[in-house]
């Protein structure tokens, strides 16, 4: 029997990339994609019902409350999805011996480090979103034996809402753009993250725990925007600004580069540099 994989949050950018890659790769895995309308992870009865009627070897949790600024005033919903939803998923996975692959974030750190964050570094989220994502991790660790929590950063793709798509849209609307240049991190293409998730499943890896994954290298939002425009042959003028000049409801870590040594050695992989991947993504978009 083929390995059975449940994917939650099927309309999000990560899940859409997953579906895309799965179709292209023709993998020997059976996927069931469920959107929020089909499975609300905060609804225990729905979860119970689905798991009672299907067997899943893996559940990839792409469902999350991801509106970082909105979460500051809508903390109840953020808590409900990112904490309770993660807990209920962990409980049902434990009951049915399903391995959970859960996605978390660099926003669990406060950004005061001068070195890339390791999985064992102290967490100290600055925002409601970061707090709820951290509490979600803790609920999984407490309630489930077989889990992979993958913290990633600055996700972008051809789908949904993300920085790359916002910059491409704004370039059509404005002659000049101001972009924050003093927050350092690493853009991560959803397709590269999905390849790692496939590798975890196909290799039947059992080294459960927390992992960091991002593309390699580091940059700031201004230089990320510059690269997006350069690779797309866009001439819109870009100006760097400090964080104080672009106030947002949620505070973001000033430095959130992730150390990916653990996942590289566990899966024996090389991780592409963010610029190389971005070039390919944008050239595919133009063709
Ligand atoms: N985006 C980033 O820059 C970034 C960075 C680091 C980590 N991450 C993490 O990566 C993961 C994937 O992010 P993404 O960018 O793909 O997010 P996304 O595009 O916002 O997708 C999240 C999906 O979850 C769904 N959802 C919300 N509440 C739900 C519920 N109660 N039950 C079931 N589904 C629900 C959403 O549906 P609706 O749209 O209908 O609400 C949406 O389709 C998340 O865990 C996120 O925290 C993201």
CSV table of N, CA and C in Angstrom, one decimal, residues 79-179:
chain,number,residue,atom,x,y,z
A,79,UNK,N,-4.5,32.4,18.3
A,79,UNK,CA,-4.3,31.4,19.3
A,79,UNK,C,-5.1,30.1,19.0
A,80,UNK,N,-6.3,30.3,18.6
A,80,UNK,CA,-7.2,29.2,18.3
A,80,UNK,C,-6.5,28.3,17.2
A,81,UNK,N,-6.1,28.9,16.1
A,81,UNK,CA,-5.6,28.1,15.0
A,81,UNK,C,-4.2,27.6,15.3
A,82,UNK,N,-3.3,28.5,15.7
A,82,UNK,CA,-1.9,28.1,15.9
A,82,UNK,C,-1.5,27.3,17.1
A,83,UNK,N,-2.3,27.5,18.2
A,83,UNK,CA,-2.1,26.7,19.4
A,83,UNK,C,-3.1,25.6,19.5
A,84,UNK,N,-4.4,25.9,19.6
A,84,UNK,CA,-5.3,24.8,19.8
A,84,UNK,C,-5.3,23.9,18.6
A,85,UNK,N,-5.3,24.4,17.4
A,85,UNK,CA,-5.3,23.6,16.1
A,85,UNK,C,-4.2,22.6,16.1
A,86,UNK,N,-3.0,23.2,16.5
A,86,UNK,CA,-1.8,22.3,16.5
A,86,UNK,C,-1.9,21.2,17.6
A,87,UNK,N,-2.5,21.6,18.7
A,87,UNK,CA,-2.7,20.6,19.8
A,87,UNK,C,-3.6,19.5,19.4
A,88,UNK,N,-4.8,19.9,18.8
A,88,UNK,CA,-5.7,18.9,18.4
A,88,UNK,C,-5.2,17.9,17.3
A,89,UNK,N,-4.4,18.5,16.4
A,89,UNK,CA,-3.8,17.7,15.4
A,89,UNK,C,-2.8,16.7,16.0
A,90,UNK,N,-2.0,17.2,17.0
A,90,UNK,CA,-1.0,16.3,17.6
A,90,UNK,C,-1.8,15.2,18.4
A,91,UNK,N,-2.9,15.5,19.0
A,91,UNK,CA,-3.6,14.5,19.8
A,91,UNK,C,-4.1,13.4,18.8
A,92,UNK,N,-4.7,13.8,17.7
A,92,UNK,CA,-5.3,12.9,16.8
A,92,UNK,C,-4.2,12.0,16.1
A,93,UNK,N,-3.1,12.7,15.8
A,93,UNK,CA,-2.0,12.0,15.2
A,93,UNK,C,-1.4,10.9,16.2
A,94,UNK,N,-1.3,11.3,17.4
A,94,UNK,CA,-0.8,10.3,18.5
A,94,UNK,C,-1.7,9.1,18.5
A,95,UNK,N,-3.0,9.4,18.5
A,95,UNK,CA,-4.0,8.3,18.7
A,95,UNK,C,-3.9,7.3,17.5
A,96,UNK,N,-3.6,7.9,16.3
A,96,UNK,CA,-3.6,7.1,15.1
A,96,UNK,C,-2.2,6.7,14.6
A,97,UNK,N,-1.2,7.0,15.4
A,97,UNK,CA,0.2,6.7,15.0
A,97,UNK,C,0.6,7.4,13.7
A,98,UNK,N,0.1,8.6,13.5
A,98,UNK,CA,0.5,9.4,12.2
A,98,UNK,C,1.6,10.3,12.6
A,99,UNK,N,2.6,10.4,11.7
A,99,UNK,CA,3.7,11.3,11.9
A,99,UNK,C,3.3,12.7,11.4
A,100,UNK,N,3.5,13.7,12.3
A,100,UNK,CA,3.1,15.0,11.9
A,100,UNK,C,4.3,15.8,11.5
A,101,UNK,N,4.2,16.5,10.3
A,101,UNK,CA,5.2,17.4,9.8
A,101,UNK,C,4.6,18.8,9.9
A,102,UNK,N,5.1,19.5,10.8
A,102,UNK,CA,4.5,20.8,11.2
A,102,UNK,C,5.4,22.0,10.8
A,103,UNK,N,4.9,23.1,10.3
A,103,UNK,CA,5.8,24.2,9.9
A,103,UNK,C,5.7,25.3,10.9
A,104,UNK,N,6.9,25.7,11.4
A,104,UNK,CA,6.9,26.9,12.3
A,104,UNK,C,7.8,28.0,11.7
A,105,UNK,N,8.2,28.9,12.6
A,105,UNK,CA,8.8,30.1,12.0
A,105,UNK,C,10.0,30.7,12.8
A,106,UNK,N,10.8,31.5,12.0
A,106,UNK,CA,11.9,32.2,12.6
A,106,UNK,C,11.4,33.2,13.6
A,107,UNK,N,10.1,33.6,13.6
A,107,UNK,CA,9.6,34.6,14.5
A,107,UNK,C,9.4,34.1,15.9
A,108,UNK,N,9.9,32.9,16.2
A,108,UNK,CA,9.9,32.4,17.6
A,108,UNK,C,11.2,33.0,18.3
A,109,UNK,N,12.1,33.6,17.6
A,109,UNK,CA,13.3,34.2,18.1
A,109,UNK,C,13.1,35.7,18.2
A,110,UNK,N,13.9,36.4,19.1
A,110,UNK,CA,13.8,37.8,19.3
A,110,UNK,C,14.7,38.6,18.4
A,111,UNK,N,15.6,37.9,17.7
A,111,UNK,CA,16.5,38.6,16.7
A,111,UNK,C,17.6,39.4,17.3
A,112,UNK,N,18.0,39.1,18.6
A,112,UNK,CA,19.2,39.8,19.1
A,112,UNK,C,20.5,39.0,18.9
A,113,UNK,N,20.4,37.8,18.4
A,113,UNK,CA,21.6,37.0,18.1
A,113,UNK,C,22.5,37.7,17.0
A,114,UNK,N,23.7,37.4,17.1
A,114,UNK,CA,24.6,37.8,16.0
A,114,UNK,C,25.0,36.7,15.1
A,115,UNK,N,24.5,35.5,15.5
A,115,UNK,CA,24.8,34.2,14.7
A,115,UNK,C,23.5,33.5,14.3
A,116,UNK,N,23.6,32.7,13.2
A,116,UNK,CA,22.4,32.0,12.8
A,116,UNK,C,21.8,31.2,14.0
A,117,UNK,N,20.5,31.2,14.1
A,117,UNK,CA,19.8,30.5,15.2
A,117,UNK,C,19.8,29.0,15.0
A,118,UNK,N,20.3,28.3,16.1
A,118,UNK,CA,20.2,26.8,16.1
A,118,UNK,C,18.9,26.4,16.7
A,119,UNK,N,18.5,25.1,16.5
A,119,UNK,CA,17.3,24.6,17.1
A,119,UNK,C,17.2,24.7,18.6
A,120,UNK,N,18.4,24.6,19.2
A,120,UNK,CA,18.5,24.6,20.7
A,120,UNK,C,18.6,26.0,21.3
A,121,UNK,N,18.6,27.0,20.5
A,121,UNK,CA,18.8,28.4,21.0
A,121,UNK,C,17.5,28.8,21.7
A,122,UNK,N,17.6,29.7,22.7
A,122,UNK,CA,16.5,30.2,23.4
A,122,UNK,C,15.5,30.9,22.6
A,123,UNK,N,14.2,30.6,22.7
A,123,UNK,CA,13.1,31.3,22.0
A,123,UNK,C,12.6,32.4,22.8
A,124,UNK,N,12.2,33.5,22.1
A,124,UNK,CA,11.6,34.7,22.8
A,124,UNK,C,10.9,35.5,21.8
A,125,UNK,N,9.7,35.0,21.4
A,125,UNK,CA,8.9,35.7,20.3
A,125,UNK,C,8.6,37.2,20.7
A,126,UNK,N,8.5,38.0,19.7
A,126,UNK,CA,8.2,39.5,19.9
A,126,UNK,C,6.8,39.8,19.6
A,127,UNK,N,6.1,38.9,19.0
A,127,UNK,CA,4.7,39.2,18.5
A,127,UNK,C,3.7,38.2,18.9
A,128,UNK,N,2.4,38.5,18.8
A,128,UNK,CA,1.4,37.5,19.1
A,128,UNK,C,1.5,36.3,18.1
A,129,UNK,N,1.8,36.6,16.8
A,129,UNK,CA,2.0,35.5,15.9
A,129,UNK,C,3.1,34.6,16.4
A,130,UNK,N,4.2,35.1,16.7
A,130,UNK,CA,5.4,34.4,17.2
A,130,UNK,C,5.1,33.6,18.4
A,131,UNK,N,4.4,34.2,19.4
A,131,UNK,CA,4.0,33.5,20.6
A,131,UNK,C,3.1,32.3,20.3
A,132,UNK,N,2.1,32.5,19.4
A,132,UNK,CA,1.2,31.4,19.2
A,132,UNK,C,1.9,30.3,18.4
A,133,UNK,N,2.8,30.6,17.5
A,133,UNK,CA,3.5,29.6,16.8
A,133,UNK,C,4.4,28.8,17.8
A,134,UNK,N,5.0,29.5,18.7
A,134,UNK,CA,5.9,28.8,19.7
A,134,UNK,C,5.0,27.9,20.6
A,135,UNK,N,3.9,28.4,21.1
A,135,UNK,CA,3.0,27.6,21.9
A,135,UNK,C,2.4,26.4,21.1
A,136,UNK,N,2.2,26.6,19.8
A,136,UNK,CA,1.8,25.4,19.0
A,136,UNK,C,2.9,24.4,18.9
A,137,UNK,N,4.2,24.8,18.8
A,137,UNK,CA,5.3,23.8,18.8
A,137,UNK,C,5.3,23.0,20.1
A,138,UNK,N,5.1,23.8,21.2
A,138,UNK,CA,5.1,23.2,22.6
A,138,UNK,C,4.0,22.2,22.8
A,139,UNK,N,2.8,22.5,22.2
A,139,UNK,CA,1.7,21.6,22.3
A,139,UNK,C,1.9,20.3,21.6
A,140,UNK,N,2.6,20.4,20.4
A,140,UNK,CA,2.9,19.2,19.6
A,140,UNK,C,4.0,18.3,20.4
A,141,UNK,N,5.0,19.0,20.9
A,141,UNK,CA,6.0,18.2,21.6
A,141,UNK,C,5.4,17.5,22.8
A,142,UNK,N,4.5,18.1,23.5
A,142,UNK,CA,3.9,17.6,24.7
A,142,UNK,C,3.0,16.4,24.4
A,143,UNK,N,2.3,16.4,23.2
A,143,UNK,CA,1.2,15.5,23.0
A,143,UNK,C,1.5,14.4,21.9
A,144,UNK,N,2.7,14.5,21.3
A,144,UNK,CA,3.0,13.6,20.2
A,144,UNK,C,4.4,13.1,20.2
A,145,UNK,N,4.6,11.8,19.9
A,145,UNK,CA,5.9,11.2,19.8
A,145,UNK,C,6.5,11.4,18.5
A,146,UNK,N,5.8,11.2,17.4
A,146,UNK,CA,6.4,11.2,16.0
A,146,UNK,C,6.0,12.5,15.3
A,147,UNK,N,6.9,13.5,15.5
A,147,UNK,CA,6.7,14.8,14.8
A,147,UNK,C,8.0,15.3,14.3
A,148,UNK,N,7.9,16.1,13.2
A,148,UNK,CA,9.0,17.0,12.7
A,148,UNK,C,8.4,18.4,12.7
A,149,UNK,N,9.1,19.3,13.5
A,149,UNK,CA,8.7,20.7,13.4
A,149,UNK,C,9.8,21.4,12.6
A,150,UNK,N,9.4,22.0,11.5
A,150,UNK,CA,10.4,22.6,10.6
A,150,UNK,C,10.1,24.1,10.7
A,151,UNK,N,11.1,24.8,11.4
A,151,UNK,CA,11.0,26.3,11.4
A,151,UNK,C,11.6,26.8,10.1
A,152,UNK,N,10.9,27.7,9.5
A,152,UNK,CA,11.4,28.3,8.2
A,152,UNK,C,11.3,29.8,8.3
A,153,UNK,N,11.7,30.5,7.2
A,153,UNK,CA,11.7,32.0,7.3
A,153,UNK,C,11.4,32.6,5.9
A,154,UNK,N,10.8,33.7,5.9
A,154,UNK,CA,10.6,34.6,4.7
A,154,UNK,C,10.1,33.7,3.5
A,155,UNK,N,9.0,32.9,3.7
A,155,UNK,CA,8.5,32.1,2.6
A,155,UNK,C,8.0,32.9,1.4
A,156,UNK,N,8.3,32.4,0.2
A,156,UNK,CA,7.7,33.0,-1.0
A,156,UNK,C,7.5,32.0,-2.0
A,157,UNK,N,6.6,32.3,-2.9
A,157,UNK,CA,6.2,31.3,-4.0
A,157,UNK,C,5.5,32.0,-5.1
A,158,UNK,N,5.0,31.2,-6.0
A,158,UNK,CA,4.2,31.8,-7.1
A,158,UNK,C,2.7,32.0,-6.6
A,159,UNK,N,2.4,31.4,-5.4
A,159,UNK,CA,1.1,31.4,-4.9
A,159,UNK,C,0.8,32.3,-3.7
A,160,UNK,N,-0.4,32.7,-3.6
A,160,UNK,CA,-0.9,33.4,-2.3
A,160,UNK,C,-0.2,34.8,-2.2
A,161,UNK,N,-0.1,35.2,-0.9
A,161,UNK,CA,0.5,36.5,-0.6
A,161,UNK,C,1.9,36.3,-0.1
A,162,UNK,N,2.8,37.0,-0.7
A,162,UNK,CA,4.2,36.9,-0.1
A,162,UNK,C,5.0,38.1,-0.7
A,163,UNK,N,6.2,38.3,-0.1
A,163,UNK,CA,7.0,39.5,-0.4
A,163,UNK,C,7.3,39.7,-1.9
A,164,UNK,N,7.7,38.5,-2.5
A,164,UNK,CA,8.1,38.6,-4.0
A,164,UNK,C,6.9,39.1,-4.8
A,165,UNK,N,5.7,38.5,-4.5
A,165,UNK,CA,4.5,38.9,-5.3
A,165,UNK,C,4.1,40.3,-5.0
A,166,UNK,N,4.2,40.7,-3.8
A,166,UNK,CA,3.9,42.1,-3.4
A,166,UNK,C,4.8,43.1,-4.2
A,167,UNK,N,6.1,42.8,-4.2
A,167,UNK,CA,7.1,43.7,-4.9
A,167,UNK,C,6.8,43.8,-6.4
A,168,UNK,N,6.4,42.7,-7.0
A,168,UNK,CA,6.2,42.6,-8.4
A,168,UNK,C,4.9,43.4,-8.7
A,169,UNK,N,3.9,43.3,-7.8
A,169,UNK,CA,2.7,44.1,-8.0
A,169,UNK,C,2.9,45.6,-7.8
A,170,UNK,N,3.6,46.0,-6.7
A,170,UNK,CA,3.9,47.4,-6.5
A,170,UNK,C,4.7,48.0,-7.6
A,171,UNK,N,5.6,47.2,-8.2
A,171,UNK,CA,6.4,47.8,-9.3
A,171,UNK,C,5.6,48.2,-10.5
A,172,UNK,N,4.4,47.6,-10.6
A,172,UNK,CA,3.5,48.0,-11.7
A,172,UNK,C,2.8,49.3,-11.4
A,173,UNK,N,2.7,49.6,-10.1
A,173,UNK,CA,1.8,50.7,-9.6
A,173,UNK,C,2.6,51.9,-9.3
A,174,UNK,N,3.9,51.8,-8.9
A,174,UNK,CA,4.7,53.0,-8.4
A,174,UNK,C,6.0,53.1,-9.2
A,175,UNK,N,6.5,54.3,-9.2
A,175,UNK,CA,7.9,54.6,-9.8
A,175,UNK,C,9.0,54.4,-8.8
A,176,UNK,N,8.6,54.6,-7.5
A,176,UNK,CA,9.7,54.5,-6.5
A,176,UNK,C,9.1,53.7,-5.3
A,177,UNK,N,9.9,52.9,-4.7
A,177,UNK,CA,9.5,52.1,-3.5
A,177,UNK,C,10.5,52.2,-2.4
A,178,UNK,N,10.0,52.3,-1.1
A,178,UNK,CA,10.9,52.3,0.1
A,178,UNK,C,10.8,51.0,0.7
A,179,UNK,N,11.9,50.4,1.0
A,179,UNK,CA,11.9,49.0,1.6
A,179,UNK,C,12.9,49.0,2.8
